[in-house]
Tab-separated table of C-alpha atoms in Angstrom:
chain	number	residue	atom	x	y	z
A	1	UNK	CA	24.267	13.798	-16.441
A	2	UNK	CA	25.281	17.354	-17.210
A	3	UNK	CA	27.975	17.594	-14.543
A	4	UNK	CA	31.077	17.095	-16.663
A	5	UNK	CA	32.365	19.229	-19.491
A	6	UNK	CA	33.059	17.640	-22.863
A	7	UNK	CA	36.808	17.542	-22.156
A	8	UNK	CA	36.208	15.353	-19.098
A	9	UNK	CA	36.784	18.025	-16.472
A	10	UNK	CA	34.307	18.588	-13.672
A	11	UNK	CA	32.171	21.660	-14.297
A	12	UNK	CA	31.913	22.218	-10.551
A	13	UNK	CA	35.693	22.505	-10.151
A	14	UNK	CA	36.343	19.129	-8.517
A	15	UNK	CA	39.775	17.554	-8.826
A	16	UNK	CA	38.501	13.983	-8.905
A	17	UNK	CA	35.228	12.056	-8.793
A	18	UNK	CA	35.402	8.281	-8.383
A	19	UNK	CA	32.519	5.891	-8.996
A	20	UNK	CA	32.865	2.642	-7.029
A	21	UNK	CA	30.908	-0.583	-7.475
A	22	UNK	CA	31.126	-4.091	-6.055
A	23	UNK	CA	28.255	-6.154	-7.384
A	24	UNK	CA	28.580	-9.077	-4.972
A	25	UNK	CA	28.081	-6.897	-1.861
A	26	UNK	CA	25.795	-4.409	-3.630
A	27	UNK	CA	28.157	-1.490	-3.055
A	28	UNK	CA	27.493	1.613	-5.129
A	29	UNK	CA	29.521	4.582	-3.943
A	30	UNK	CA	30.846	7.894	-5.213
A	31	UNK	CA	33.885	9.645	-3.756
A	32	UNK	CA	34.238	13.341	-4.551
A	33	UNK	CA	37.499	15.228	-4.031
A	34	UNK	CA	36.952	18.947	-4.478
A	35	UNK	CA	40.394	20.246	-3.496
A	36	UNK	CA	43.692	19.060	-2.054
A	37	UNK	CA	45.254	22.544	-2.050
A	38	UNK	CA	45.664	22.477	1.735
A	39	UNK	CA	46.327	18.744	2.108
A	40	UNK	CA	44.573	15.398	1.685
A	41	UNK	CA	40.792	15.679	1.389
A	42	UNK	CA	38.836	14.824	4.527
A	43	UNK	CA	35.091	14.305	4.718
A	44	UNK	CA	32.550	11.759	5.881
A	45	UNK	CA	30.739	8.960	4.095
A	46	UNK	CA	26.967	9.384	3.775
A	47	UNK	CA	24.906	6.162	3.447
A	48	UNK	CA	21.535	7.190	2.046
A	49	UNK	CA	18.757	5.782	-0.216
A	50	UNK	CA	18.961	8.380	-2.980
A	51	UNK	CA	16.218	8.403	-5.587
A	52	UNK	CA	18.750	8.110	-8.402
A	53	UNK	CA	22.448	8.062	-9.218
A	54	UNK	CA	22.090	11.654	-10.409
A	55	UNK	CA	20.821	12.673	-6.960
A	56	UNK	CA	23.691	10.856	-5.253
A	57	UNK	CA	26.215	12.548	-7.529
A	58	UNK	CA	24.720	15.993	-6.998
A	59	UNK	CA	24.890	15.494	-3.232
A	60	UNK	CA	28.500	14.302	-3.143
A	61	UNK	CA	29.634	17.192	-5.339
A	62	UNK	CA	27.903	19.746	-3.119
A	63	UNK	CA	29.070	18.128	0.116
A	64	UNK	CA	32.711	17.739	-0.947
A	65	UNK	CA	32.915	21.376	-1.997
A	66	UNK	CA	31.475	22.381	1.360
A	67	UNK	CA	34.122	20.299	3.146
A	68	UNK	CA	36.910	22.185	1.371
A	69	UNK	CA	35.554	25.492	2.665
A	70	UNK	CA	34.839	24.030	6.117
A	71	UNK	CA	38.360	22.643	6.550
A	72	UNK	CA	39.910	25.873	5.284
A	73	UNK	CA	37.972	28.058	7.733
A	74	UNK	CA	38.700	25.634	10.576
A	75	UNK	CA	42.412	26.252	10.041
A	76	UNK	CA	43.107	22.617	9.115
A	77	UNK	CA	45.811	21.561	6.681
A	78	UNK	CA	43.285	19.391	4.896
A	79	UNK	CA	41.397	19.611	1.643
A	80	UNK	CA	37.759	18.877	0.970
A	81	UNK	CA	36.190	15.577	0.048
A	82	UNK	CA	33.078	13.529	0.689
A	83	UNK	CA	31.639	10.162	-0.223
A	84	UNK	CA	28.157	8.740	-0.577
A	85	UNK	CA	27.008	5.138	-0.571
A	86	UNK	CA	23.778	4.766	-2.477
A	87	UNK	CA	21.376	2.506	-0.578
A	88	UNK	CA	19.288	2.019	2.538
A	89	UNK	CA	21.722	1.503	5.431
A	90	UNK	CA	19.092	-0.393	7.414
A	91	UNK	CA	18.964	-3.059	4.697
A	92	UNK	CA	22.088	-2.818	2.568
A	93	UNK	CA	24.849	-2.257	5.120
A	94	UNK	CA	27.070	-5.286	5.728
A	95	UNK	CA	30.643	-6.072	6.700
A	96	UNK	CA	31.421	-7.078	3.131
A	97	UNK	CA	30.017	-3.871	1.655
A	98	UNK	CA	31.886	-1.641	4.121
A	99	UNK	CA	35.153	-3.498	3.572
A	100	UNK	CA	34.720	-3.296	-0.200
A	101	UNK	CA	34.232	0.434	0.187
A	102	UNK	CA	37.382	0.577	2.316
A	103	UNK	CA	39.350	-0.997	-0.541
A	104	UNK	CA	38.265	1.812	-2.856
A	105	UNK	CA	39.291	4.433	-0.282
A	106	UNK	CA	42.693	2.743	0.017
A	107	UNK	CA	43.078	2.803	-3.766
A	108	UNK	CA	43.284	6.607	-3.602
A	109	UNK	CA	46.551	6.292	-1.620
A	110	UNK	CA	45.725	8.969	0.958
A	111	UNK	CA	44.185	11.616	-1.296
A	112	UNK	CA	40.959	11.089	0.675
A	113	UNK	CA	40.333	10.363	4.378
A	114	UNK	CA	36.843	9.206	5.299
A	115	UNK	CA	34.780	9.576	8.502
A	116	UNK	CA	31.178	9.235	9.746
A	117	UNK	CA	28.197	11.047	8.282
A	118	UNK	CA	24.450	10.435	7.927
A	119	UNK	CA	23.873	6.678	7.958
A	120	UNK	CA	27.390	5.724	9.092
A	121	UNK	CA	28.687	5.357	12.616
A	122	UNK	CA	31.861	4.769	14.611
A	123	UNK	CA	31.604	0.931	14.414
A	124	UNK	CA	31.321	1.244	10.613
A	125	UNK	CA	34.597	3.181	10.530
A	126	UNK	CA	36.289	0.388	12.474
A	127	UNK	CA	35.121	-2.093	9.829
A	128	UNK	CA	36.235	0.124	6.935
A	129	UNK	CA	39.620	0.544	8.652
A	130	UNK	CA	40.273	-3.179	8.240
A	131	UNK	CA	40.871	-2.427	4.560
A	132	UNK	CA	42.323	1.099	4.562
A	133	UNK	CA	44.627	3.328	6.608
A	134	UNK	CA	42.747	6.453	5.619
A	135	UNK	CA	39.894	6.420	8.142
A	136	UNK	CA	39.066	8.810	10.975
A	137	UNK	CA	36.160	8.842	13.420
A	138	UNK	CA	37.169	5.445	14.825
A	139	UNK	CA	36.243	4.102	18.237
A	140	UNK	CA	38.122	5.071	21.376
A	141	UNK	CA	39.360	1.506	21.844
A	142	UNK	CA	41.027	1.735	18.444
A	143	UNK	CA	42.669	5.054	19.257
A	144	UNK	CA	40.015	7.127	17.519
A	145	UNK	CA	37.961	10.190	18.375
A	146	UNK	CA	34.688	8.372	18.915
A	147	UNK	CA	31.428	10.197	18.219
A	148	UNK	CA	32.280	13.374	16.271
A	149	UNK	CA	28.791	14.757	16.932
A	150	UNK	CA	30.042	15.790	20.373
A	151	UNK	CA	32.313	18.535	19.075
A	152	UNK	CA	30.059	19.290	16.109
A	153	UNK	CA	27.378	20.350	18.582
A	154	UNK	CA	29.936	22.202	20.712
A	155	UNK	CA	31.094	24.180	17.672
A	156	UNK	CA	27.517	25.021	16.640
A	157	UNK	CA	26.901	26.261	20.168
A	158	UNK	CA	30.012	28.477	19.962
A	159	UNK	CA	28.867	29.901	16.626
A	160	UNK	CA	25.430	30.541	18.091
A	161	UNK	CA	26.994	32.379	21.039
A	162	UNK	CA	28.889	34.633	18.614
A	163	UNK	CA	25.707	35.280	16.628
A	164	UNK	CA	23.855	36.120	19.858
A	165	UNK	CA	26.566	38.598	20.810
A	166	UNK	CA	26.391	40.184	17.365
A	167	UNK	CA	22.595	40.430	17.481
A	168	UNK	CA	21.768	41.108	21.131
A	169	UNK	CA	25.094	42.242	22.624
A	170	UNK	CA	25.830	39.241	24.875
A	171	UNK	CA	27.493	35.896	23.984
A	172	UNK	CA	24.822	33.774	25.627
A	173	UNK	CA	21.494	32.183	24.757
A	174	UNK	CA	20.142	32.657	28.270
A	175	UNK	CA	16.559	33.867	28.072
A	176	UNK	CA	16.344	33.154	24.324
A	177	UNK	CA	14.135	30.599	22.590
A	178	UNK	CA	15.916	28.240	20.200
A	179	UNK	CA	14.126	25.944	17.751
A	180	UNK	CA	15.971	22.743	16.815
A	181	UNK	CA	14.910	20.815	13.719
A	182	UNK	CA	16.317	17.341	14.251
A	183	UNK	CA	17.258	15.748	17.571
A	184	UNK	CA	19.661	13.236	16.093
A	185	UNK	CA	23.434	12.971	16.468
A	186	UNK	CA	24.088	16.719	16.745
A	187	UNK	CA	20.735	18.125	17.799
A	188	UNK	CA	20.568	16.190	21.054
A	189	UNK	CA	23.975	17.444	22.227
A	190	UNK	CA	23.156	20.987	21.124
A	191	UNK	CA	19.923	20.881	23.129
A	192	UNK	CA	21.923	20.006	26.229
A	193	UNK	CA	24.324	22.927	25.783
A	194	UNK	CA	21.449	25.350	25.245
A	195	UNK	CA	19.474	24.213	28.274
A	196	UNK	CA	22.612	24.428	30.415
A	197	UNK	CA	23.130	27.979	29.104
A	198	UNK	CA	19.603	28.961	30.152
A	199	UNK	CA	17.802	28.885	26.800
A	200	UNK	CA	14.285	27.626	26.184
A	201	UNK	CA	14.245	24.890	23.526
A	202	UNK	CA	11.485	23.976	21.073
A	203	UNK	CA	12.180	20.973	18.822
A	204	UNK	CA	10.842	18.503	16.307
A	205	UNK	CA	12.016	15.270	14.702
A	206	UNK	CA	10.550	12.737	12.283
A	207	UNK	CA	11.961	9.882	14.371
A	208	UNK	CA	9.806	8.786	17.291
A	209	UNK	CA	12.825	7.413	19.170
A	210	UNK	CA	14.405	10.897	19.118
A	211	UNK	CA	11.215	12.408	20.519
A	212	UNK	CA	11.064	9.738	23.205
A	213	UNK	CA	14.675	10.510	24.138
A	214	UNK	CA	13.805	14.194	24.509
A	215	UNK	CA	10.778	13.490	26.710
A	216	UNK	CA	12.904	11.334	28.988
A	217	UNK	CA	16.163	13.311	29.057
A	218	UNK	CA	14.963	16.909	28.793
A	219	UNK	CA	11.238	17.062	29.600
A	220	UNK	CA	11.472	20.876	29.531
A	221	UNK	CA	11.907	20.769	25.729
A	222	UNK	CA	8.662	21.759	23.988
A	223	UNK	CA	8.042	19.296	21.154
A	224	UNK	CA	6.005	20.359	18.114
A	225	UNK	CA	4.457	18.300	15.331
A	226	UNK	CA	6.696	19.213	12.416
A	227	UNK	CA	9.168	21.692	10.957
A	228	UNK	CA	6.385	23.983	9.722
A	229	UNK	CA	5.096	24.332	13.266
A	230	UNK	CA	8.630	24.949	14.485
A	231	UNK	CA	9.607	27.711	12.058
A	232	UNK	CA	6.365	29.596	12.667
A	233	UNK	CA	6.876	29.494	16.442
A	234	UNK	CA	8.058	32.571	18.306
A	235	UNK	CA	11.797	31.805	18.032
A	236	UNK	CA	14.906	33.877	18.571
A	237	UNK	CA	17.176	31.309	16.904
A	238	UNK	CA	16.443	28.558	14.385
A	239	UNK	CA	18.855	25.597	14.339
A	240	UNK	CA	18.466	23.212	11.367
A	241	UNK	CA	20.203	19.993	12.437
A	242	UNK	CA	18.840	17.412	9.989
A	243	UNK	CA	19.449	17.084	6.232
A	244	UNK	CA	20.380	19.906	3.865
A	245	UNK	CA	18.153	22.331	1.986
A	246	UNK	CA	16.364	23.434	5.153
A	247	UNK	CA	16.368	27.095	4.135
A	248	UNK	CA	14.196	27.351	1.038
A	249	UNK	CA	11.975	30.202	-0.156
A	250	UNK	CA	8.894	28.976	1.697
A	251	UNK	CA	10.748	28.496	4.983
A	252	UNK	CA	12.568	31.825	4.881
A	253	UNK	CA	9.317	33.584	3.990
A	254	UNK	CA	7.626	32.596	7.249
A	255	UNK	CA	10.610	32.163	9.583
A	256	UNK	CA	10.221	34.317	12.715
A	257	UNK	CA	13.717	33.830	14.163
A	258	UNK	CA	16.337	36.594	14.056
A	259	UNK	CA	19.286	34.160	13.854
A	260	UNK	CA	19.862	30.902	11.965
A	261	UNK	CA	22.688	28.726	13.303
A	262	UNK	CA	22.502	24.962	12.878
A	263	UNK	CA	24.426	21.750	12.426
A	264	UNK	CA	23.037	20.567	9.077
A	265	UNK	CA	25.194	20.741	5.962
A	266	UNK	CA	24.176	22.730	2.867
A	267	UNK	CA	21.271	24.516	4.540
A	268	UNK	CA	20.723	26.990	1.687
A	269	UNK	CA	18.374	25.369	-0.825
A	270	UNK	CA	19.706	27.465	-3.698
A	271	UNK	CA	21.997	30.474	-4.364
A	272	UNK	CA	20.394	33.747	-3.368
A	273	UNK	CA	18.691	32.479	-0.211
A	274	UNK	CA	21.391	34.153	1.879
A	275	UNK	CA	20.359	37.496	0.365
A	276	UNK	CA	16.696	36.841	1.148
A	277	UNK	CA	17.622	36.090	4.754
A	278	UNK	CA	19.566	39.357	4.976
A	279	UNK	CA	16.692	41.317	3.433
A	280	UNK	CA	14.367	39.923	6.110
A	281	UNK	CA	16.821	40.952	8.831
A	282	UNK	CA	17.762	37.363	9.700
A	283	UNK	CA	21.412	36.718	10.592
A	284	UNK	CA	22.623	33.479	8.983
A	285	UNK	CA	25.888	31.957	10.189
A	286	UNK	CA	27.225	29.739	7.369
A	287	UNK	CA	26.731	26.065	8.171
A	288	UNK	CA	30.219	24.986	7.145
A	289	UNK	CA	31.665	27.572	9.520
A	290	UNK	CA	29.759	26.638	12.674
A	291	UNK	CA	29.471	22.861	12.212
A	292	UNK	CA	33.224	22.314	11.749
A	293	UNK	CA	33.678	20.917	15.265
A	294	UNK	CA	33.164	17.367	14.050
A	295	UNK	CA	35.803	17.522	11.352
A	296	UNK	CA	38.164	19.187	13.825
A	297	UNK	CA	37.559	16.250	16.164
A	298	UNK	CA	38.222	13.512	13.624
A	299	UNK	CA	41.128	15.387	11.984
A	300	UNK	CA	42.882	15.329	15.345
A	301	UNK	CA	43.148	11.545	14.988
A	302	UNK	CA	45.666	11.951	12.183
A	303	UNK	CA	48.296	13.184	14.662
A	304	UNK	CA	47.109	11.019	17.590
A	305	UNK	CA	43.805	11.938	19.170
A	306	UNK	CA	43.622	14.255	22.177
A	307	UNK	CA	40.079	15.328	23.077
A	308	UNK	CA	41.008	18.441	25.040
A	309	UNK	CA	43.208	19.706	22.207
A	310	UNK	CA	40.407	19.108	19.713
A	311	UNK	CA	37.811	20.773	21.955
A	312	UNK	CA	40.027	23.823	22.376
A	313	UNK	CA	40.288	24.156	18.626
A	314	UNK	CA	36.521	23.714	18.202
A	315	UNK	CA	35.949	26.411	20.805
A	316	UNK	CA	37.782	28.722	18.402
A	317	UNK	CA	34.696	28.627	16.161
A	318	UNK	CA	33.366	31.405	18.416
A	319	UNK	CA	36.188	33.781	17.427
A	320	UNK	CA	36.091	32.758	13.758
A	321	UNK	CA	32.343	33.400	13.618
A	322	UNK	CA	32.738	36.740	15.364
A	323	UNK	CA	35.448	37.744	12.856
A	324	UNK	CA	33.342	36.769	9.837
A	325	UNK	CA	30.308	38.666	11.119
A	326	UNK	CA	32.492	41.751	11.618
A	327	UNK	CA	33.969	41.423	8.106
A	328	UNK	CA	30.475	41.018	6.651
A	329	UNK	CA	29.344	44.238	8.325
A	330	UNK	CA	32.466	46.141	7.271
A	331	UNK	CA	32.276	45.030	3.639
A	332	UNK	CA	28.496	45.214	3.414
A	333	UNK	CA	28.051	41.596	2.355
A	334	UNK	CA	26.208	38.580	3.723
A	335	UNK	CA	28.152	36.443	6.254
A	336	UNK	CA	28.088	33.564	3.758
A	337	UNK	CA	29.925	35.718	1.217
A	338	UNK	CA	32.468	36.868	3.816
A	339	UNK	CA	33.085	33.263	4.892
A	340	UNK	CA	33.542	32.106	1.295
A	341	UNK	CA	36.087	34.853	0.669
A	342	UNK	CA	38.149	34.001	3.740
A	343	UNK	CA	38.140	30.275	2.916
A	344	UNK	CA	39.111	30.908	-0.711
A	345	UNK	CA	41.859	33.286	0.401
A	346	UNK	CA	43.396	30.653	2.673
A	347	UNK	CA	43.166	27.922	0.027
A	348	UNK	CA	44.867	30.189	-2.495
A	349	UNK	CA	47.579	31.601	-0.223
A	350	UNK	CA	48.536	28.421	1.617
A	351	UNK	CA	47.934	26.159	-1.366
A	352	UNK	CA	50.340	28.292	-3.416
A	353	UNK	CA	53.201	27.196	-1.145
A	354	UNK	CA	53.154	23.780	-2.817
A	355	UNK	CA	54.681	25.444	-5.844
A	356	UNK	CA	57.906	25.849	-3.836
A	357	UNK	CA	59.916	22.803	-4.799
A	358	UNK	CA	61.125	20.455	-2.031
A	359	UNK	CA	63.376	17.565	-2.976
């Protein structure tokens, strides 16, 4: 598949990639561990009907690398990992499949902690936890953090406030127009924060139930037909909150917003898009920086969950974003480059401490 070198090492720099299969339940999963330099890898499990195994593998490699950088910038003592289950969750998901997957997670003996992602939810984590200790994002009744989208959206909002301050001089979205692509787990909470802050919200979603929720809960949201209509609207901020690859050449070419800050992972369709954004005068706050609130929330479970402690840490995304934007200006680089450098610096400096022998 062109991902591994001839000596068996991962060309993308991953420590470990595990293919998992249980034919009786139909489980086909891939667990990617990019780095454990800062600690055990933590990242969610995505349940998605990929077109091919190659597509599933490409996604898990990209997502697990992003988690390493996200956890590093969030100040967590955790490495980066991710998993994907290849299939349609509406049809393939079952107790047996989830428990079989949990057995594979357990077989890694704590090198990887899983959590929710696209297609998986808190009740799924409770089922997986019946077979493995290494699960976060569990329900409140089981001592977990519950819905991690709550602090994901809060962190995105904090990053957006920092971007607004950098662009317009004030850390608020009051009087600004924000376009949200995707009113799912994260987008709906983000919309609430923005409306409370005094922003005007324009949104779209492919799911009719999400649109119905918006009409009922926030009738002041202006709903448009599709993403094309959204990105060509008169926006101040664009917030991609659905699947990755939202920022491609066509989108960036017509985007009218001055700031891009959203909850989706892997928003840049290919390397170089961040430069195109900068050339067009659009400030892009790296996705793995601003959407780290969710992983902060579920990581807090590992030491015994406390929501206020986790929220306080997620609020710190404002200061981290502000710092990275300042570094980017000082060094004359895109914010994505500045964020990468800071994450790599922490992984190298803190990860090096493991070379000090402890009996």
